[in-house]
Short mmCIF file of C-alpha atoms and ligand atoms in Angstrom, two decimals:
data_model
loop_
_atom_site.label_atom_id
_atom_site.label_comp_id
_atom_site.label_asym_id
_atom_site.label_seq_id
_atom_site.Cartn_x
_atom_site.Cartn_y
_atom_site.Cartn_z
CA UNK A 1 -79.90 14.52 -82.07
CA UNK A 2 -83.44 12.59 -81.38
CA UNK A 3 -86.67 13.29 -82.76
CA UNK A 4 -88.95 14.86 -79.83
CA UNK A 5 -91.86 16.22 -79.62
CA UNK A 6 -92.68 19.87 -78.12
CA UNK A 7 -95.16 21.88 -75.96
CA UNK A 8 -94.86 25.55 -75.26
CA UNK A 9 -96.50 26.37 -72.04
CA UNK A 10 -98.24 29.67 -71.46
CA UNK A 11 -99.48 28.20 -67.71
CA UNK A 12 -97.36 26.12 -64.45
CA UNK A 13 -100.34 23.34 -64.52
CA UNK A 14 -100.17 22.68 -68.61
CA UNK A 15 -96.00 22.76 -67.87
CA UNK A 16 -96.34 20.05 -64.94
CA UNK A 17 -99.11 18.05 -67.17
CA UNK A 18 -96.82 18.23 -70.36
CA UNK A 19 -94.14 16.88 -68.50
CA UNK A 20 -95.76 14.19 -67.13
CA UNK A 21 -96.71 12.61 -70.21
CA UNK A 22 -93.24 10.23 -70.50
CA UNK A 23 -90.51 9.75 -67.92
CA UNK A 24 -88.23 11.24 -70.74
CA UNK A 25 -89.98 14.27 -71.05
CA UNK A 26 -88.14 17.50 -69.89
CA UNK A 27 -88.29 21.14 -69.27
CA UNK A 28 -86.42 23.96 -70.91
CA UNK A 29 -85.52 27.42 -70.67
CA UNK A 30 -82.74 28.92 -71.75
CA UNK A 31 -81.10 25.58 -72.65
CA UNK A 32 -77.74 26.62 -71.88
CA UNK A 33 -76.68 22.82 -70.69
CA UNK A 34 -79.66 20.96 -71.90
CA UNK A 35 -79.26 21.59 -75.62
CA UNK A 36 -75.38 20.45 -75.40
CA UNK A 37 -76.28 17.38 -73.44
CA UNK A 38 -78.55 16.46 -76.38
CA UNK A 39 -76.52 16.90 -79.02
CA UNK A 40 -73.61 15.37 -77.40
CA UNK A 41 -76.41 12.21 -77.29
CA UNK A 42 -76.04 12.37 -73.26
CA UNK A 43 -79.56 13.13 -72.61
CA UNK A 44 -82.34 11.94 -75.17
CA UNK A 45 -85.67 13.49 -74.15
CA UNK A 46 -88.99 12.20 -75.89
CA UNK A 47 -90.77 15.57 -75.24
CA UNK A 48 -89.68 19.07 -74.38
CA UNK A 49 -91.98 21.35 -72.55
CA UNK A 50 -90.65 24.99 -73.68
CA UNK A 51 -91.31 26.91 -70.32
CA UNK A 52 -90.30 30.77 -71.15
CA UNK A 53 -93.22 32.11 -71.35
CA UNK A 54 -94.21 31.42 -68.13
CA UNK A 55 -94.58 34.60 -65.46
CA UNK A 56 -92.11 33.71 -63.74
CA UNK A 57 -89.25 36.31 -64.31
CA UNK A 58 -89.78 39.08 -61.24
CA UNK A 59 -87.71 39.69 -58.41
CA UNK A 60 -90.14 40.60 -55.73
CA UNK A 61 -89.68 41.40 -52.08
CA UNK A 62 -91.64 38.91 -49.70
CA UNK A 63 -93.18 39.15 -46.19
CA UNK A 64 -90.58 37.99 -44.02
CA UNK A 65 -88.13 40.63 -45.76
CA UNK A 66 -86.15 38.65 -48.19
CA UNK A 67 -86.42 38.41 -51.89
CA UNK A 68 -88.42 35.33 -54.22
CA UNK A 69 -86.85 35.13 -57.53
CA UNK A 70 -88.22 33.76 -60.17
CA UNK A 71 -87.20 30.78 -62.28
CA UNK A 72 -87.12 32.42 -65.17
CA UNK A 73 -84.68 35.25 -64.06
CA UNK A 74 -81.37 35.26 -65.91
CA UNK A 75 -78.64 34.62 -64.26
CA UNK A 76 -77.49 38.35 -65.71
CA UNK A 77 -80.42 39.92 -64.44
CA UNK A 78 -80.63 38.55 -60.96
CA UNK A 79 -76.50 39.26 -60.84
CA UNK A 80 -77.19 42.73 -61.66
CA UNK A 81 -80.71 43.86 -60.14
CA UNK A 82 -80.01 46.68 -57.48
CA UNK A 83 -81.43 44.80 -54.50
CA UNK A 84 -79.76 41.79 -54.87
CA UNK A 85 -75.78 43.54 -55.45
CA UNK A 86 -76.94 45.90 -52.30
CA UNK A 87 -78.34 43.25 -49.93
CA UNK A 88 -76.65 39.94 -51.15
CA UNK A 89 -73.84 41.03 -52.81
CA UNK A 90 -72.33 37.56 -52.52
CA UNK A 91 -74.64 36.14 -54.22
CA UNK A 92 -74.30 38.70 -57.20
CA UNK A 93 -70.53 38.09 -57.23
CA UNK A 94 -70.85 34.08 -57.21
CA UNK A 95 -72.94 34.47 -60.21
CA UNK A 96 -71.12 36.82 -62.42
CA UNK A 97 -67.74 34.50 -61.32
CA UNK A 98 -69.82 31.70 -63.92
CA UNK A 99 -69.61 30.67 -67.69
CA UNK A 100 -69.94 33.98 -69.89
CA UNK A 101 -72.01 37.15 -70.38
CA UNK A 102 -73.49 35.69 -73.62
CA UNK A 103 -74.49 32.49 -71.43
CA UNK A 104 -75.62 34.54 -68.26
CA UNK A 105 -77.84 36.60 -70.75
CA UNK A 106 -79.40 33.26 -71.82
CA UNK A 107 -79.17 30.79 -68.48
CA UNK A 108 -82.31 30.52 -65.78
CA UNK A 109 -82.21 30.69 -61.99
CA UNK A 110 -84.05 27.24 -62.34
CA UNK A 111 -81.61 25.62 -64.90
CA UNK A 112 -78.23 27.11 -62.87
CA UNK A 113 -79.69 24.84 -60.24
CA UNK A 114 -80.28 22.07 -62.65
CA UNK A 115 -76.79 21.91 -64.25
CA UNK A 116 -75.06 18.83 -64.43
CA UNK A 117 -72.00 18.20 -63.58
CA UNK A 118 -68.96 19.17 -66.32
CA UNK A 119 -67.25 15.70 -65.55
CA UNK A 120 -65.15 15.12 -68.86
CA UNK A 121 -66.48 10.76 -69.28
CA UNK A 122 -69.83 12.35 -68.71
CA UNK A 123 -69.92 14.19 -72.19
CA UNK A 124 -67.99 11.34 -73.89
CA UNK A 125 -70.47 8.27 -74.12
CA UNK A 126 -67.54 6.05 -75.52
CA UNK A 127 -66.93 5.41 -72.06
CA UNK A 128 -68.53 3.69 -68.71
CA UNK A 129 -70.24 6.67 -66.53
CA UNK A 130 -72.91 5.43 -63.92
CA UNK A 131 -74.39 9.11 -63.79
CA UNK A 132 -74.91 9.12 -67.71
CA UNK A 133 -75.83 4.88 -67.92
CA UNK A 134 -76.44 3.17 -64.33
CA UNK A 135 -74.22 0.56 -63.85
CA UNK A 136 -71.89 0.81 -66.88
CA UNK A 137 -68.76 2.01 -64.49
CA UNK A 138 -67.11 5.07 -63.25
CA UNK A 139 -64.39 6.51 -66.23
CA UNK A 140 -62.99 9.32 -63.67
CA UNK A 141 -61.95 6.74 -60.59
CA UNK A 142 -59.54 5.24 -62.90
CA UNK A 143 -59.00 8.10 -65.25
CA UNK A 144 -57.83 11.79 -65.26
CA UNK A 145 -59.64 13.14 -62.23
CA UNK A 146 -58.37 16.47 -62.07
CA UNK A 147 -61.62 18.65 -61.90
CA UNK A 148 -63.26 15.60 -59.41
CA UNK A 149 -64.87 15.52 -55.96
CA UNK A 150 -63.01 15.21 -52.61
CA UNK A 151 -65.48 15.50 -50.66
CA UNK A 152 -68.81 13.20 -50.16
CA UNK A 153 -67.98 10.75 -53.12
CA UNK A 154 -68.89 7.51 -53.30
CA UNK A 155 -67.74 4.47 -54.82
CA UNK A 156 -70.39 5.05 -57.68
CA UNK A 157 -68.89 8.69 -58.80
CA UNK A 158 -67.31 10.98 -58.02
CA UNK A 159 -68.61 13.92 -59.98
CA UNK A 160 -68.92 17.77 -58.86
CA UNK A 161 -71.15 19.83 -59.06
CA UNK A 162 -70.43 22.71 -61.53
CA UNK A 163 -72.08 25.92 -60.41
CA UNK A 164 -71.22 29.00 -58.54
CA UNK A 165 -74.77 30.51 -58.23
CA UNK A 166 -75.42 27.45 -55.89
CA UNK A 167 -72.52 27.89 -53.53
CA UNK A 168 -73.54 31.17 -53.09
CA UNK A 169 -77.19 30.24 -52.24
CA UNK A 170 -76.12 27.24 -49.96
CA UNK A 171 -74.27 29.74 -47.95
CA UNK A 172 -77.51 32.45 -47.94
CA UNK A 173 -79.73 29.11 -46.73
CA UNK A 174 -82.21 30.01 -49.86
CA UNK A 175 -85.28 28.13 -50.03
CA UNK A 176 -86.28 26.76 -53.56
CA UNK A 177 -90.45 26.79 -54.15
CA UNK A 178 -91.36 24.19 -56.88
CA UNK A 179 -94.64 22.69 -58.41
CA UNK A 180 -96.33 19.80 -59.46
CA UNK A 181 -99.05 17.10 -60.03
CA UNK A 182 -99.60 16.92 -56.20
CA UNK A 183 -99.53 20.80 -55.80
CA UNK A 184 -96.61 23.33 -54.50
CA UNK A 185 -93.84 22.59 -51.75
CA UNK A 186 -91.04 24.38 -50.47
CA UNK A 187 -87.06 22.62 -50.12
CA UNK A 188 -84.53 23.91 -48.04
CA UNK A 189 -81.40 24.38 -50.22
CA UNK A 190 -79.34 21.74 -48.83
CA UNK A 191 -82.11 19.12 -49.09
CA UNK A 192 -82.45 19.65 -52.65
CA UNK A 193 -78.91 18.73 -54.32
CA UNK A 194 -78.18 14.94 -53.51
CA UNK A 195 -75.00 13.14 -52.70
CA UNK A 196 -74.16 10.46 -55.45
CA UNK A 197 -74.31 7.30 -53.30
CA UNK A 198 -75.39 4.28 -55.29
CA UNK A 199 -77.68 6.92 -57.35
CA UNK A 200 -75.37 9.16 -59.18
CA UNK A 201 -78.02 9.42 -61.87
CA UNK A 202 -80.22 11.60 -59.18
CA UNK A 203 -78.46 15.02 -59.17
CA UNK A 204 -81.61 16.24 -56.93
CA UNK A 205 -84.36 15.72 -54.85
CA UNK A 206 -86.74 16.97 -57.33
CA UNK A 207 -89.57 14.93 -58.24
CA UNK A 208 -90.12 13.86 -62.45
CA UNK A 209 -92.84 16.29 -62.69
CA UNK A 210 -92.09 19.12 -60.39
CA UNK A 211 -91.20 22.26 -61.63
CA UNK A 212 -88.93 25.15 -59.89
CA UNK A 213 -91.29 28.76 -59.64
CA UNK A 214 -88.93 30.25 -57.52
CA UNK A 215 -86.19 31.24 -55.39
CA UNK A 216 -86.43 32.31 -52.02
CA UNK A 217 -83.72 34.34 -50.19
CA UNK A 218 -84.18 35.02 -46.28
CA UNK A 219 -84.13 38.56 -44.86
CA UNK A 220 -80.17 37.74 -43.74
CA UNK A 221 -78.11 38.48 -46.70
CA UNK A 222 -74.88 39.14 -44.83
CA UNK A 223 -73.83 42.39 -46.98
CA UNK A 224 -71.37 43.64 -44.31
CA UNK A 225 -69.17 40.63 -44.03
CA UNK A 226 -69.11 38.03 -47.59
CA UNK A 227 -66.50 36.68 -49.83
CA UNK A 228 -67.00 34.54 -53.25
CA UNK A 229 -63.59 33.39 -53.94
CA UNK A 230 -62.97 31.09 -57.25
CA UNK A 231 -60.16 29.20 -57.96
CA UNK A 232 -59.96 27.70 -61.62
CA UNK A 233 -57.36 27.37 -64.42
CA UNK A 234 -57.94 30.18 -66.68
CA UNK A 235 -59.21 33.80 -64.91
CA UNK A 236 -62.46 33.55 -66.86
CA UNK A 237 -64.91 31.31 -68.62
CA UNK A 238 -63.68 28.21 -66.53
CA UNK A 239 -65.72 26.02 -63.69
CA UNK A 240 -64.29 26.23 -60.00
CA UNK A 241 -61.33 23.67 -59.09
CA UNK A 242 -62.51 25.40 -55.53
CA UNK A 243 -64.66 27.68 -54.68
CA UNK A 244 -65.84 29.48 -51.26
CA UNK A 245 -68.96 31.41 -50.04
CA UNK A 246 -68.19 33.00 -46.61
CA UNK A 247 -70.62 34.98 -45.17
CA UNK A 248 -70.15 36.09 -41.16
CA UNK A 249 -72.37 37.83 -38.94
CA UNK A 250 -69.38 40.03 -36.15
CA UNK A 251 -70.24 41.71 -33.20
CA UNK A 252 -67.40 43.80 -31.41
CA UNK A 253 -65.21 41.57 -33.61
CA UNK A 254 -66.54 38.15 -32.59
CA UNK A 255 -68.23 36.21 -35.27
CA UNK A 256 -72.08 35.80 -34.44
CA UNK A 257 -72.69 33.55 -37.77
CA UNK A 258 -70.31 32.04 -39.72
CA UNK A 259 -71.48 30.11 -43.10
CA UNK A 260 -69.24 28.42 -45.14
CA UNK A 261 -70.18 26.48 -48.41
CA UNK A 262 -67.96 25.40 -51.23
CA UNK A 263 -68.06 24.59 -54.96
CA UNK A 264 -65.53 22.32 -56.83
CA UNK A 265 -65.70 19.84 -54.33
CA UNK A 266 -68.43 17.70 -54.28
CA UNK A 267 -71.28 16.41 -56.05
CA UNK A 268 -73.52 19.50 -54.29
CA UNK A 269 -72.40 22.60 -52.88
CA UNK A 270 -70.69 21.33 -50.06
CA UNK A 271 -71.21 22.77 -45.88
CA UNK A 272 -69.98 21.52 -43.04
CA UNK A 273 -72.24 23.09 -39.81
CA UNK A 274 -69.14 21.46 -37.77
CA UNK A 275 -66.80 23.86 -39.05
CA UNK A 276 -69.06 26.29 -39.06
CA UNK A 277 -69.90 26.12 -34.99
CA UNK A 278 -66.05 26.00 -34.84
CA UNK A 279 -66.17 30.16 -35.34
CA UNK A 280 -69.07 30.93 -33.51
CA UNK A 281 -68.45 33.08 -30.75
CA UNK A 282 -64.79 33.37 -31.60
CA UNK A 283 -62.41 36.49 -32.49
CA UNK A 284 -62.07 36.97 -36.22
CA UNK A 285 -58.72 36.17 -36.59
CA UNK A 286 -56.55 33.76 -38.96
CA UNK A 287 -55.98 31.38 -36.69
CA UNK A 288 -59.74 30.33 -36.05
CA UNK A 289 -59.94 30.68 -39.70
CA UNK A 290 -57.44 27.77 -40.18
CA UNK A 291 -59.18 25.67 -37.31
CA UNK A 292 -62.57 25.92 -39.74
CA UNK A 293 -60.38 24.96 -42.62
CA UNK A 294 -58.14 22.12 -41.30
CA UNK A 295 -61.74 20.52 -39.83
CA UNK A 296 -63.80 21.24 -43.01
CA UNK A 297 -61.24 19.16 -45.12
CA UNK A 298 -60.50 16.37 -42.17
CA UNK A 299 -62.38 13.30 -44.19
CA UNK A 300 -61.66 14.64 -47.51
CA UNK A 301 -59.81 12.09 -49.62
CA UNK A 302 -58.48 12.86 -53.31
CA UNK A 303 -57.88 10.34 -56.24
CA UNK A 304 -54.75 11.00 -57.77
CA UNK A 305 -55.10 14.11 -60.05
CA UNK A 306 -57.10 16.03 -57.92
CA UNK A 307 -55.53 15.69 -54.22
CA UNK A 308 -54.08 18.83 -54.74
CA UNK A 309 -57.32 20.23 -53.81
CA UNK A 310 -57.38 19.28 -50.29
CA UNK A 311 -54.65 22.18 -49.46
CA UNK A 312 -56.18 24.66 -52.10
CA UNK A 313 -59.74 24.00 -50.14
CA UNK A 314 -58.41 24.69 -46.86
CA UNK A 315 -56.46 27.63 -48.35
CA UNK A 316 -59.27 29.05 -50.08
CA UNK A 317 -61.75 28.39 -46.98
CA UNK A 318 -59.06 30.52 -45.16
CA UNK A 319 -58.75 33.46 -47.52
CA UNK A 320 -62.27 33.88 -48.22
CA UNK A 321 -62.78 34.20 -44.48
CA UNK A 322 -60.36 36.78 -44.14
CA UNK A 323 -61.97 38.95 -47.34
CA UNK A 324 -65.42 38.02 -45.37
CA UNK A 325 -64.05 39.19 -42.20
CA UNK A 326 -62.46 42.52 -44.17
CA UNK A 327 -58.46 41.13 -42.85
CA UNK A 328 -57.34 40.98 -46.78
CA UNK A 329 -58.61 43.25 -48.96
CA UNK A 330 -61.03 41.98 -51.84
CA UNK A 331 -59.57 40.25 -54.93
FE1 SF4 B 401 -69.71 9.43 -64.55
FE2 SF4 B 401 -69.57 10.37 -62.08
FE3 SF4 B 401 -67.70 8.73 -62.92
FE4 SF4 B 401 -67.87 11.17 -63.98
S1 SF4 B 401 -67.36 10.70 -61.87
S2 SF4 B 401 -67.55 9.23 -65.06
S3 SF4 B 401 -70.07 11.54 -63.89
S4 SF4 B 401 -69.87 8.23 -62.68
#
């Protein structure tokens, strides 16, 4: 591992100023993926800006009647407090279908979002990765792409992005609060993730020396009528091949809302508001369901290993809808 030097914060502005000191300087928390990527030599920070013992581990209700969560909320606490398993309960069960109870104990709202992607050439830097080293190649296109994107890729990489805490959130349309040097601003969830385009080194939107305070849910949590369904290889301890949110607003058994996001598939949490409008207003039935599917899937292209997905996606999309819509029972 590098030398580096390190800061422990007690305060957000000594955070953002520490972290501003050297374009390799980074924040950590719980560490969960930061401390592999160093020691796998991935990610060689200069300066680490320890930020635990900042205040920022409530769960507190806020004015418009949703819920701001901290950054520093474990993923095992924020799966598990009352409010959120009562009034989000998809978000709950997206979080507890991730990694392990040891890691969930240990890994930050904040650094779930920050995750990088679990692309196998990624960890290995024997070989070309433009996300890991601009420029030197893609080792996936060519290589075993199993676990890879099918959705929004680009001819750069075509990386996914691993989490199920941020499927779950796409689909809620959270809100994530962050700070720094030039003071606070809010980002609509699906602004902050990026596409790879000829930048796969940007996973995000978020500036060098901004730092995430906060979650924010909306009022809507869709309690009634949500499904987190994850597909993987093994039944536990593995990332998504796919992965669907559903959440549906019904009225006299017409969908009012429908949100659909999914993980596994792209380099963000993917939604398609085309799909989507495809249910509004219609009768919660299978058939609409497979409309949504077969449209949410139409461009999606796979790249050898992992073309397989395209059917599991639409078949996924189509079962979680039906759990959402209370047709199948829960699995
Ligand atoms: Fe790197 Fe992306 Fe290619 Fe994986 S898919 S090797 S992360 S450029």
């Amino acid at each position: 591992m590098n030398p580096f030097s390190y800061l422990r914060a007690t305060d957000i502005p000594t955070a953002v100023e520490g972290v501003s000191r050297s374009p390799t300087a980074r924040f950590i928390g719980g560490g969960t993926n930061l401390l592999d990527l160093m020691k796998e030599g991935v990610t060689r920070p200069s300066h680490l800006v320890d930020i635990t013992r900042l205040p920022l581990s409530r769960i507190e209700e806020t004015a418009a009647g949703g819920l701001r969560i901290g950054a520093l909320v474990t993923n095992s606490d924020l799966a598990w407090n009352a409010q959120v398993e009562q009034r989000y309960p998809l978000l709950s069960k997206a979080i507890l279908a991730g990694a392990s109870a040891q890691l969930r104990n240990m890994a930050t709202t904040g650094g779930n979002l920050l995750q990088r992607t679990r692309c196998y050439y990624f960890y290995d830097v024997g070989t070309p990765c433009n996300k890991r080293e601009p420029g030197s190649g893609c080792g996936a296109k060519e290589g075993f792409n199993r676990i890879h994107a099918i959705l929004g890729a680009s001819e750069q990489c075509i990386a996914t992005h691993p989490s199920d805490m941020c499927v779950a959130l796409a689909a809620l349309e959270a809100v994530i609060h962050v700070t720094g040097k030039d003071g606070e601003r809010a980002i609509p969830f699906a602004d902050f993730h990026r596409l790879p385009g000829d930048t796969p080194h940007l996973d995000t939107n978020l500036r060098p020396d901004e730092l995430i305070t906060a979650v924010e849910l909306p009022r809507e949590g869709f309690a009634a009528h949500s499904s987190y369904l994850k597909v993987r290889d093994r039944a536990s301890y593995a990332f998504a091949l796919v992965s669907v949110a559903a959440a549906l607003s019904v009225d006299g058994g017409r969908i009012k809302t429908a949100r659909l996001a999914l993980g596994g598939v792209a380099h963000k949490p993917w939604r398609d508001m085309g799909a989507e409008a495809l249910l509004t207003g219609k009768p919660a039935t299978r058939e609409h369901f497979q409309t949504a599917a077969d449209a949410l899937v139409r461009d999606a292209k796979g790249h050898g290993h992992n073309t397989f997905k395209i059917e599991l996606a639409k078949r996924t999309v189509v079962r979680a809808l039906e759990q959402a819509a209370g047709l199948e029972a829960r699995r």
